Amino acid sequence: MEYKNLTEHTKIPVLGLGTWEIGGRMKRDTSQDKESVAGIKKAVELGYTHIDTAEMYGAGHSEELVGFAIKDIERESLFITTKVLPEHLRYNDCIKAAEGSLKRLKTDYIDLYLIHVPNPKIPIKETMRAMDTLLKQKKIRFVGVSNFSVEQLKEAQEYTENKIVNNQIEYNLFTRHSGMYNVNIESEIIPYCQENEIIITAWRPLVKGRLFKEKNKLLEEMVEKYDKTLAQIAINWLISKQNIITITKSTDSEHLKENLGALGWNLSEEDIKRLDEEFS
Ligand SMILES: NC(=O)c1ccc[n+]([C@@H]2O[C@H](COP(=O)([O-])OP(=O)(O)OC[C@H]3O[C@@H](n4cnc5c(N)ncnc54)[C@H](OP(=O)(O)O)[C@@H]3O)[C@@H](O)[C@H]2O)c1
């Protein structure tokens, strides 16, 4: 595994396992439990240590499956990220949400706890106070946000004595400027995070499979030149960038292996630029 610095003393893997649709979408779905648990276990066996989940995923069932899959694995060897729902951002709700996640994950602490999506109806001051409490109680190790603009990041940072170390945003070869929640991704959010030493986790790195459906000459050239797959090129392009890490979702052992093959080599500076321009 390769790492980037989350803080001065803590490293975070450049590639983690995403779990959206593992255990359901917005509702609990138990129909694939066996395959899902096997997939998560396989990922850890192959060397994934960062697992990204959320109380939203499968209405908590994704966290339960992660908890079940990792129950015999040394906790300290893993880095677990989970997220609080935007409707749970009141002080008491946020504390309760974190406790619910801990229970489902069957762990004493969450490595990185993120506000999943900003909620303008709830004062961020309240949420950040809850995050400070959770940090003090050692229920979470680090606090972060997701889908936050620069303005929202600055406001959240104002209300906590702790550093916001992460912003998880939609970012991939095809989504460069505006996505589901954010605009000005490359012009504002990424440079701000880079300047302020905030790790950016790029979600949907494989464009949820769309990457494999659209033909592109330059990508085909890169596949040939580096003898790598499309997924490996797309992941390597992301992690070649300062302060950016990513999380790919897969329960397929061949895909899990393939995605790890995005590490240990580098696209050339020139080819990164060509990809930057091609999809700009
Ligand atoms: N913070 C947020 O608001 C937010 C929003 C969305 C997602 N996320 C996080 O980001 C993670 C990743 O995003 P995502 O799941 O939306 O999309 P993604 O990782 O870009 O794509 C996942 C899809 O690609 C397939 N896949 C994976 N590796 C492959 C490969 N090498 N070749 C071909 N197909 C491959 C997977 O199927 P198989 O299982 O069959 O491999 C799955 O259908 C999520 O799981 C979640 O943890 C966060």
mmCIF file of C-alpha atoms and ligand atoms in Angstrom:
data_model
loop_
_atom_site.group_PDB
_atom_site.id
_atom_site.type_symbol
_atom_site.label_atom_id
_atom_site.label_comp_id
_atom_site.label_asym_id
_atom_site.label_seq_id
_atom_site.Cartn_x
_atom_site.Cartn_y
_atom_site.Cartn_z
ATOM 1 C CA MET A 1 0.000 0.000 0.000
ATOM 2 C CA GLU A 2 1.096 3.585 -0.557
ATOM 3 C CA TYR A 3 0.192 6.415 1.791
ATOM 4 C CA LYS A 4 -0.214 10.176 2.020
ATOM 5 C CA ASN A 5 0.016 12.293 5.147
ATOM 6 C CA LEU A 6 -3.362 12.859 6.761
ATOM 7 C CA THR A 7 -1.615 14.792 9.516
ATOM 8 C CA GLU A 8 2.002 15.191 10.549
ATOM 9 C CA HIS A 9 1.892 11.884 12.410
ATOM 10 C CA THR A 10 -0.796 9.874 10.622
ATOM 11 C CA LYS A 11 -0.800 8.361 7.186
ATOM 12 C CA ILE A 12 -3.772 7.378 5.068
ATOM 13 C CA PRO A 13 -3.716 4.801 2.236
ATOM 14 C CA VAL A 14 -3.912 6.323 -1.250
ATOM 15 C CA LEU A 15 -6.471 3.680 -2.238
ATOM 16 C CA GLY A 16 -9.320 2.502 -0.038
ATOM 17 C CA LEU A 17 -12.434 0.394 -0.363
ATOM 18 C CA GLY A 18 -15.756 2.140 -1.013
ATOM 19 C CA THR A 19 -18.978 0.507 0.203
ATOM 20 C CA TRP A 20 -21.842 2.417 -1.436
ATOM 21 C CA GLU A 21 -24.471 -0.194 -2.457
ATOM 22 C CA ILE A 22 -22.914 -2.815 -0.176
ATOM 23 C CA GLY A 23 -25.843 -3.673 2.112
ATOM 24 C CA GLY A 24 -28.334 -1.646 0.101
ATOM 25 C CA ARG A 25 -28.747 1.871 -1.215
ATOM 26 C CA MET A 26 -30.889 4.104 0.993
ATOM 27 C CA LYS A 27 -32.658 1.030 2.382
ATOM 28 C CA ARG A 28 -31.325 -2.083 4.074
ATOM 29 C CA ASP A 29 -30.848 -4.951 1.616
ATOM 30 C CA THR A 30 -29.654 -8.272 3.016
ATOM 31 C CA SER A 31 -29.896 -10.268 -0.211
ATOM 32 C CA GLN A 32 -26.145 -10.058 -1.000
ATOM 33 C CA ASP A 33 -24.763 -10.293 2.537
ATOM 34 C CA LYS A 34 -22.643 -13.381 1.949
ATOM 35 C CA GLU A 35 -21.002 -11.976 -1.190
ATOM 36 C CA SER A 36 -20.549 -8.552 0.430
ATOM 37 C CA VAL A 37 -18.804 -9.897 3.524
ATOM 38 C CA ALA A 38 -16.629 -12.144 1.346
ATOM 39 C CA GLY A 39 -15.755 -9.124 -0.823
ATOM 40 C CA ILE A 40 -14.738 -6.947 2.134
ATOM 41 C CA LYS A 41 -12.695 -9.785 3.648
ATOM 42 C CA LYS A 42 -11.012 -10.400 0.302
ATOM 43 C CA ALA A 43 -10.168 -6.698 0.006
ATOM 44 C CA VAL A 44 -8.460 -6.700 3.403
ATOM 45 C CA GLU A 45 -6.643 -9.916 2.560
ATOM 46 C CA LEU A 46 -5.346 -8.280 -0.638
ATOM 47 C CA GLY A 47 -4.035 -5.257 1.267
ATOM 48 C CA TYR A 48 -6.832 -2.665 1.456
ATOM 49 C CA THR A 49 -6.805 -1.142 4.940
ATOM 50 C CA HIS A 50 -8.923 1.986 4.455
ATOM 51 C CA ILE A 51 -12.644 1.177 4.369
ATOM 52 C CA ASP A 52 -15.120 3.953 3.644
ATOM 53 C CA THR A 53 -18.732 3.571 4.733
ATOM 54 C CA ALA A 54 -21.629 5.697 6.048
ATOM 55 C CA GLU A 55 -24.701 5.397 8.225
ATOM 56 C CA MET A 56 -26.626 6.295 5.055
ATOM 57 C CA TYR A 57 -25.491 3.211 3.110
ATOM 58 C CA GLY A 58 -28.168 0.541 3.342
ATOM 59 C CA ALA A 59 -29.585 2.495 6.309
ATOM 60 C CA GLY A 60 -26.693 1.283 8.452
ATOM 61 C CA HIS A 61 -26.428 -2.191 6.968
ATOM 62 C CA SER A 62 -23.208 -1.376 5.116
ATOM 63 C CA GLU A 63 -21.578 -0.562 8.474
ATOM 64 C CA GLU A 64 -22.936 -3.818 9.926
ATOM 65 C CA LEU A 65 -21.411 -5.817 7.077
ATOM 66 C CA VAL A 66 -18.075 -4.023 7.453
ATOM 67 C CA GLY A 67 -18.202 -4.727 11.212
ATOM 68 C CA PHE A 68 -18.899 -8.388 10.574
ATOM 69 C CA ALA A 69 -16.200 -8.727 7.903
ATOM 70 C CA ILE A 70 -13.449 -7.157 10.040
ATOM 71 C CA LYS A 71 -14.326 -8.649 13.410
ATOM 72 C CA ASP A 72 -11.291 -10.958 13.477
ATOM 73 C CA ILE A 73 -8.852 -8.445 12.032
ATOM 74 C CA GLU A 74 -6.534 -6.429 14.252
ATOM 75 C CA ARG A 75 -8.315 -3.095 14.583
ATOM 76 C CA GLU A 76 -5.145 -0.992 14.511
ATOM 77 C CA SER A 77 -4.240 -2.394 11.099
ATOM 78 C CA LEU A 78 -7.362 -0.790 9.614
ATOM 79 C CA PHE A 79 -8.442 2.783 8.919
ATOM 80 C CA ILE A 80 -12.209 3.158 9.024
ATOM 81 C CA THR A 81 -14.059 6.164 7.708
ATOM 82 C CA THR A 82 -17.767 6.627 8.225
ATOM 83 C CA LYS A 83 -20.177 9.535 7.842
ATOM 84 C CA VAL A 84 -23.018 11.179 9.692
ATOM 85 C CA LEU A 85 -26.254 11.837 7.796
ATOM 86 C CA PRO A 86 -27.096 15.467 7.022
ATOM 87 C CA GLU A 87 -30.281 15.149 9.107
ATOM 88 C CA HIS A 88 -28.232 14.105 12.163
ATOM 89 C CA LEU A 89 -26.168 17.259 12.493
ATOM 90 C CA ARG A 90 -27.740 18.639 15.695
ATOM 91 C CA TYR A 91 -25.398 18.200 18.688
ATOM 92 C CA ASN A 92 -27.225 15.293 20.346
ATOM 93 C CA ASP A 93 -28.145 13.644 17.050
ATOM 94 C CA CYS A 94 -24.530 13.695 15.886
ATOM 95 C CA ILE A 95 -23.273 12.106 19.108
ATOM 96 C CA LYS A 96 -26.003 9.464 18.873
ATOM 97 C CA ALA A 97 -25.237 8.833 15.180
ATOM 98 C CA ALA A 98 -21.554 8.230 15.943
ATOM 99 C CA GLU A 99 -22.495 5.845 18.754
ATOM 100 C CA GLY A 100 -24.810 3.983 16.362
ATOM 101 C CA SER A 101 -22.015 3.656 13.814
ATOM 102 C CA LEU A 102 -19.607 2.365 16.476
ATOM 103 C CA LYS A 103 -22.121 -0.267 17.495
ATOM 104 C CA ARG A 104 -22.792 -1.409 13.929
ATOM 105 C CA LEU A 105 -19.074 -1.438 13.101
ATOM 106 C CA LYS A 106 -18.413 -3.287 16.387
ATOM 107 C CA THR A 107 -15.485 -1.047 17.190
ATOM 108 C CA ASP A 108 -14.466 1.402 19.923
ATOM 109 C CA TYR A 109 -13.405 4.160 17.577
ATOM 110 C CA ILE A 110 -13.871 5.546 14.092
ATOM 111 C CA ASP A 111 -10.636 6.691 12.454
ATOM 112 C CA LEU A 112 -12.223 9.421 10.375
ATOM 113 C CA TYR A 113 -15.731 10.779 10.914
ATOM 114 C CA LEU A 114 -17.198 12.899 8.142
ATOM 115 C CA ILE A 115 -20.218 15.151 7.778
ATOM 116 C CA HIS A 116 -21.669 13.366 4.736
ATOM 117 C CA VAL A 117 -23.322 16.376 3.100
ATOM 118 C CA PRO A 118 -23.694 19.947 4.402
ATOM 119 C CA ASN A 119 -27.116 20.861 5.768
ATOM 120 C CA PRO A 120 -27.816 24.597 5.707
ATOM 121 C CA LYS A 121 -30.837 24.096 7.987
ATOM 122 C CA ILE A 122 -28.654 23.120 10.946
ATOM 123 C CA PRO A 123 -25.998 25.512 12.290
ATOM 124 C CA ILE A 124 -22.594 23.973 11.609
ATOM 125 C CA LYS A 125 -21.460 25.346 14.970
ATOM 126 C CA GLU A 126 -23.573 22.682 16.677
ATOM 127 C CA THR A 127 -22.155 19.846 14.602
ATOM 128 C CA MET A 128 -18.575 20.929 15.120
ATOM 129 C CA ARG A 129 -19.152 21.101 18.872
ATOM 130 C CA ALA A 130 -20.378 17.508 18.710
ATOM 131 C CA MET A 131 -17.284 16.546 16.689
ATOM 132 C CA ASP A 132 -15.065 18.148 19.371
ATOM 133 C CA THR A 133 -16.858 16.103 22.044
ATOM 134 C CA LEU A 134 -16.464 12.884 20.040
ATOM 135 C CA LEU A 135 -12.751 13.607 19.579
ATOM 136 C CA LYS A 136 -12.340 14.317 23.288
ATOM 137 C CA GLN A 137 -14.134 11.068 24.117
ATOM 138 C CA LYS A 138 -11.808 9.270 21.672
ATOM 139 C CA LYS A 139 -14.804 7.862 19.820
ATOM 140 C CA ILE A 140 -13.319 9.345 16.659
ATOM 141 C CA ARG A 141 -9.664 9.998 15.819
ATOM 142 C CA PHE A 142 -10.085 12.631 13.126
ATOM 143 C CA VAL A 143 -12.832 14.869 11.845
ATOM 144 C CA GLY A 144 -13.607 15.642 8.231
ATOM 145 C CA VAL A 145 -16.335 16.717 5.867
ATOM 146 C CA SER A 146 -17.724 15.604 2.547
ATOM 147 C CA ASN A 147 -19.135 17.508 -0.399
ATOM 148 C CA PHE A 148 -18.185 20.847 1.208
ATOM 149 C CA SER A 149 -17.408 24.003 -0.761
ATOM 150 C CA VAL A 150 -14.517 26.244 0.316
ATOM 151 C CA GLU A 151 -16.924 28.585 2.069
ATOM 152 C CA GLN A 152 -18.552 25.719 3.978
ATOM 153 C CA LEU A 153 -15.125 24.323 4.899
ATOM 154 C CA LYS A 154 -13.980 27.672 6.243
ATOM 155 C CA GLU A 155 -17.133 28.094 8.275
ATOM 156 C CA ALA A 156 -16.906 24.596 9.761
ATOM 157 C CA GLN A 157 -13.233 25.131 10.647
ATOM 158 C CA GLU A 158 -14.111 28.330 12.507
ATOM 159 C CA TYR A 159 -16.242 26.396 14.976
ATOM 160 C CA THR A 160 -13.852 23.662 15.991
ATOM 161 C CA GLU A 161 -10.630 23.682 17.980
ATOM 162 C CA ASN A 162 -9.525 20.659 15.922
ATOM 163 C CA LYS A 163 -8.289 20.573 12.373
ATOM 164 C CA ILE A 164 -10.628 19.383 9.626
ATOM 165 C CA VAL A 165 -8.280 16.946 7.910
ATOM 166 C CA ASN A 166 -10.385 15.671 5.008
ATOM 167 C CA ASN A 167 -12.917 16.707 2.393
ATOM 168 C CA GLN A 168 -14.429 13.796 0.454
ATOM 169 C CA ILE A 169 -15.670 15.059 -2.905
ATOM 170 C CA GLU A 170 -16.763 13.726 -6.261
ATOM 171 C CA TYR A 171 -13.721 13.854 -8.512
ATOM 172 C CA ASN A 172 -12.569 11.709 -11.404
ATOM 173 C CA LEU A 173 -11.359 12.019 -15.005
ATOM 174 C CA PHE A 174 -14.865 12.927 -16.194
ATOM 175 C CA THR A 175 -15.996 15.028 -13.204
ATOM 176 C CA ARG A 176 -13.570 17.899 -12.987
ATOM 177 C CA HIS A 177 -15.509 21.069 -12.394
ATOM 178 C CA SER A 178 -18.999 20.373 -11.125
ATOM 179 C CA GLY A 179 -20.554 17.259 -9.704
ATOM 180 C CA MET A 180 -23.632 16.165 -7.789
ATOM 181 C CA TYR A 181 -22.952 18.508 -4.844
ATOM 182 C CA ASN A 182 -20.074 20.788 -5.760
ATOM 183 C CA VAL A 183 -19.010 23.337 -8.330
ATOM 184 C CA ASN A 184 -15.534 24.821 -8.883
ATOM 185 C CA ILE A 185 -13.934 21.534 -7.933
ATOM 186 C CA GLU A 186 -10.610 22.103 -9.716
ATOM 187 C CA SER A 187 -10.595 25.881 -9.627
ATOM 188 C CA GLU A 188 -11.387 26.345 -5.918
ATOM 189 C CA ILE A 189 -11.950 23.286 -3.721
ATOM 190 C CA ILE A 190 -8.877 21.260 -4.634
ATOM 191 C CA PRO A 191 -6.385 24.172 -4.498
ATOM 192 C CA TYR A 192 -7.838 25.338 -1.155
ATOM 193 C CA CYS A 193 -7.494 21.850 0.349
ATOM 194 C CA GLN A 194 -3.974 21.475 -1.027
ATOM 195 C CA GLU A 195 -2.890 24.843 0.394
ATOM 196 C CA ASN A 196 -4.441 24.061 3.765
ATOM 197 C CA GLU A 197 -3.139 20.509 4.065
ATOM 198 C CA ILE A 198 -6.569 18.928 3.880
ATOM 199 C CA ILE A 199 -6.556 15.490 2.268
ATOM 200 C CA ILE A 200 -9.094 15.186 -0.547
ATOM 201 C CA THR A 201 -10.751 11.805 -0.960
ATOM 202 C CA ALA A 202 -11.990 11.497 -4.521
ATOM 203 C CA TRP A 203 -15.247 9.556 -4.553
ATOM 204 C CA ARG A 204 -16.566 7.733 -7.635
ATOM 205 C CA PRO A 205 -13.043 7.346 -9.135
ATOM 206 C CA LEU A 206 -14.262 4.938 -11.840
ATOM 207 C CA VAL A 207 -17.253 7.133 -12.626
ATOM 208 C CA LYS A 208 -19.315 4.213 -11.272
ATOM 209 C CA GLY A 209 -18.395 2.114 -14.286
ATOM 210 C CA ARG A 210 -19.053 4.802 -16.929
ATOM 211 C CA LEU A 211 -15.291 4.971 -17.475
ATOM 212 C CA PHE A 212 -15.427 1.558 -19.131
ATOM 213 C CA LYS A 213 -18.285 2.381 -21.472
ATOM 214 C CA GLU A 214 -17.002 5.517 -23.172
ATOM 215 C CA LYS A 215 -14.343 5.082 -25.805
ATOM 216 C CA ASN A 216 -11.470 7.552 -25.711
ATOM 217 C CA LYS A 217 -8.373 7.464 -27.913
ATOM 218 C CA LEU A 218 -6.004 8.995 -25.380
ATOM 219 C CA LEU A 219 -7.068 6.572 -22.667
ATOM 220 C CA GLU A 220 -6.613 3.691 -25.091
ATOM 221 C CA GLU A 221 -3.124 5.013 -25.897
ATOM 222 C CA MET A 222 -2.259 5.131 -22.160
ATOM 223 C CA VAL A 223 -3.552 1.596 -21.617
ATOM 224 C CA GLU A 224 -1.219 0.420 -24.355
ATOM 225 C CA LYS A 225 1.768 2.571 -23.398
ATOM 226 C CA TYR A 226 1.801 1.650 -19.695
ATOM 227 C CA ASP A 227 0.390 -1.854 -20.146
ATOM 228 C CA LYS A 228 -2.234 -0.995 -17.509
ATOM 229 C CA THR A 229 -6.016 -1.187 -17.498
ATOM 230 C CA LEU A 230 -8.431 1.742 -17.771
ATOM 231 C CA ALA A 231 -9.220 1.505 -14.051
ATOM 232 C CA GLN A 232 -5.518 1.581 -13.191
ATOM 233 C CA ILE A 233 -4.911 4.635 -15.381
ATOM 234 C CA ALA A 234 -7.891 6.496 -13.867
ATOM 235 C CA ILE A 235 -6.818 5.724 -10.278
ATOM 236 C CA ASN A 236 -3.164 6.527 -10.938
ATOM 237 C CA TRP A 237 -4.154 9.871 -12.480
ATOM 238 C CA LEU A 238 -6.073 10.735 -9.287
ATOM 239 C CA ILE A 239 -3.409 9.741 -6.796
ATOM 240 C CA SER A 240 -0.684 11.429 -8.837
ATOM 241 C CA LYS A 241 -2.136 14.705 -7.570
ATOM 242 C CA GLN A 242 -1.009 16.439 -4.393
ATOM 243 C CA ASN A 243 -3.132 15.579 -1.348
ATOM 244 C CA ILE A 244 -5.565 13.389 -3.288
ATOM 245 C CA ILE A 245 -6.428 9.827 -2.303
ATOM 246 C CA THR A 246 -9.321 7.706 -3.526
ATOM 247 C CA ILE A 247 -11.744 4.882 -2.694
ATOM 248 C CA THR A 248 -13.028 2.376 -5.255
ATOM 249 C CA LYS A 249 -16.058 0.210 -4.604
ATOM 250 C CA SER A 250 -15.810 -3.432 -5.589
ATOM 251 C CA THR A 251 -16.780 -6.811 -4.227
ATOM 252 C CA ASP A 252 -15.261 -8.637 -7.198
ATOM 253 C CA SER A 253 -11.888 -10.133 -6.316
ATOM 254 C CA GLU A 254 -10.470 -9.609 -9.819
ATOM 255 C CA HIS A 255 -11.492 -5.936 -9.765
ATOM 256 C CA LEU A 256 -10.102 -5.531 -6.245
ATOM 257 C CA LYS A 257 -6.735 -6.900 -7.434
ATOM 258 C CA GLU A 258 -6.816 -4.887 -10.628
ATOM 259 C CA ASN A 259 -7.447 -1.647 -8.757
ATOM 260 C CA LEU A 260 -4.464 -2.276 -6.476
ATOM 261 C CA GLY A 261 -2.414 -2.498 -9.667
ATOM 262 C CA ALA A 262 -2.875 1.267 -9.952
ATOM 263 C CA LEU A 263 -0.148 1.604 -7.308
ATOM 264 C CA GLY A 264 3.605 1.204 -7.534
ATOM 265 C CA TRP A 265 4.158 3.072 -10.791
ATOM 266 C CA ASN A 266 3.548 6.604 -12.104
ATOM 267 C CA LEU A 267 2.059 8.197 -15.173
ATOM 268 C CA SER A 268 4.619 10.656 -16.552
ATOM 269 C CA GLU A 269 4.153 14.368 -15.805
ATOM 270 C CA GLU A 270 3.501 14.910 -19.480
ATOM 271 C CA ASP A 271 0.823 12.230 -19.712
ATOM 272 C CA ILE A 272 -0.894 13.563 -16.567
ATOM 273 C CA LYS A 273 -1.050 16.942 -18.293
ATOM 274 C CA ARG A 274 -2.415 15.385 -21.476
ATOM 275 C CA LEU A 275 -5.146 13.641 -19.485
ATOM 276 C CA ASP A 276 -5.850 16.888 -17.594
ATOM 277 C CA GLU A 277 -6.364 18.663 -20.902
ATOM 278 C CA GLU A 278 -8.260 15.900 -22.677
ATOM 279 C CA PHE A 279 -11.037 15.808 -20.106
ATOM 280 C CA SER A 280 -10.956 19.452 -18.992
HETATM 281 N N1 LIG B 1 -19.257 11.179 0.095
HETATM 282 C C1 LIG B 1 -20.173 10.936 -0.796
HETATM 283 O O1 LIG B 1 -21.156 11.682 -0.953
HETATM 284 C C2 LIG B 1 -20.027 9.736 -1.677
HETATM 285 C C3 LIG B 1 -20.857 9.572 -2.801
HETATM 286 C C4 LIG B 1 -20.676 8.431 -3.598
HETATM 287 C C5 LIG B 1 -19.687 7.507 -3.279
HETATM 288 N N2 LIG B 1 -18.916 7.673 -2.154
HETATM 289 C C6 LIG B 1 -17.899 6.669 -1.761
HETATM 290 O O2 LIG B 1 -17.007 6.464 -2.860
HETATM 291 C C7 LIG B 1 -16.941 5.072 -3.180
HETATM 292 C C8 LIG B 1 -16.620 4.879 -4.645
HETATM 293 O O3 LIG B 1 -17.612 5.438 -5.493
HETATM 294 P P1 LIG B 1 -18.745 4.578 -6.231
HETATM 295 O O4 LIG B 1 -18.956 3.285 -5.512
HETATM 296 O O5 LIG B 1 -19.914 5.452 -6.383
HETATM 297 O O6 LIG B 1 -18.155 4.349 -7.688
HETATM 298 P P2 LIG B 1 -16.796 3.752 -8.312
HETATM 299 O O7 LIG B 1 -15.890 3.228 -7.255
HETATM 300 O O8 LIG B 1 -16.310 4.781 -9.253
HETATM 301 O O9 LIG B 1 -17.365 2.535 -9.194
HETATM 302 C C9 LIG B 1 -17.890 1.381 -8.614
HETATM 303 C C10 LIG B 1 -18.397 0.473 -9.730
HETATM 304 O O10 LIG B 1 -17.310 0.097 -10.577
HETATM 305 C C11 LIG B 1 -17.180 -1.334 -10.587
HETATM 306 N N3 LIG B 1 -15.733 -1.619 -10.604
HETATM 307 C C12 LIG B 1 -14.833 -1.469 -9.611
HETATM 308 N N4 LIG B 1 -13.596 -1.767 -10.036
HETATM 309 C C13 LIG B 1 -13.711 -2.126 -11.333
HETATM 310 C C14 LIG B 1 -12.795 -2.535 -12.318
HETATM 311 N N5 LIG B 1 -11.483 -2.637 -12.051
HETATM 312 N N6 LIG B 1 -13.263 -2.829 -13.561
HETATM 313 C C15 LIG B 1 -14.598 -2.728 -13.862
HETATM 314 N N7 LIG B 1 -15.518 -2.338 -12.969
HETATM 315 C C16 LIG B 1 -15.082 -2.034 -11.711
HETATM 316 C C17 LIG B 1 -17.898 -1.841 -9.358
HETATM 317 O O11 LIG B 1 -18.476 -3.110 -9.562
HETATM 318 P P3 LIG B 1 -17.903 -4.469 -8.899
HETATM 319 O O12 LIG B 1 -18.300 -4.481 -7.457
HETATM 320 O O13 LIG B 1 -18.577 -5.537 -9.713
HETATM 321 O O14 LIG B 1 -16.416 -4.477 -9.095
HETATM 322 C C18 LIG B 1 -19.003 -0.805 -9.202
HETATM 323 O O15 LIG B 1 -20.091 -1.112 -10.026
HETATM 324 C C19 LIG B 1 -18.351 4.589 -2.741
HETATM 325 O O16 LIG B 1 -18.450 3.191 -2.696
HETATM 326 C C20 LIG B 1 -18.504 5.291 -1.431
HETATM 327 O O17 LIG B 1 -17.781 4.633 -0.411
HETATM 328 C C21 LIG B 1 -19.068 8.786 -1.379
#
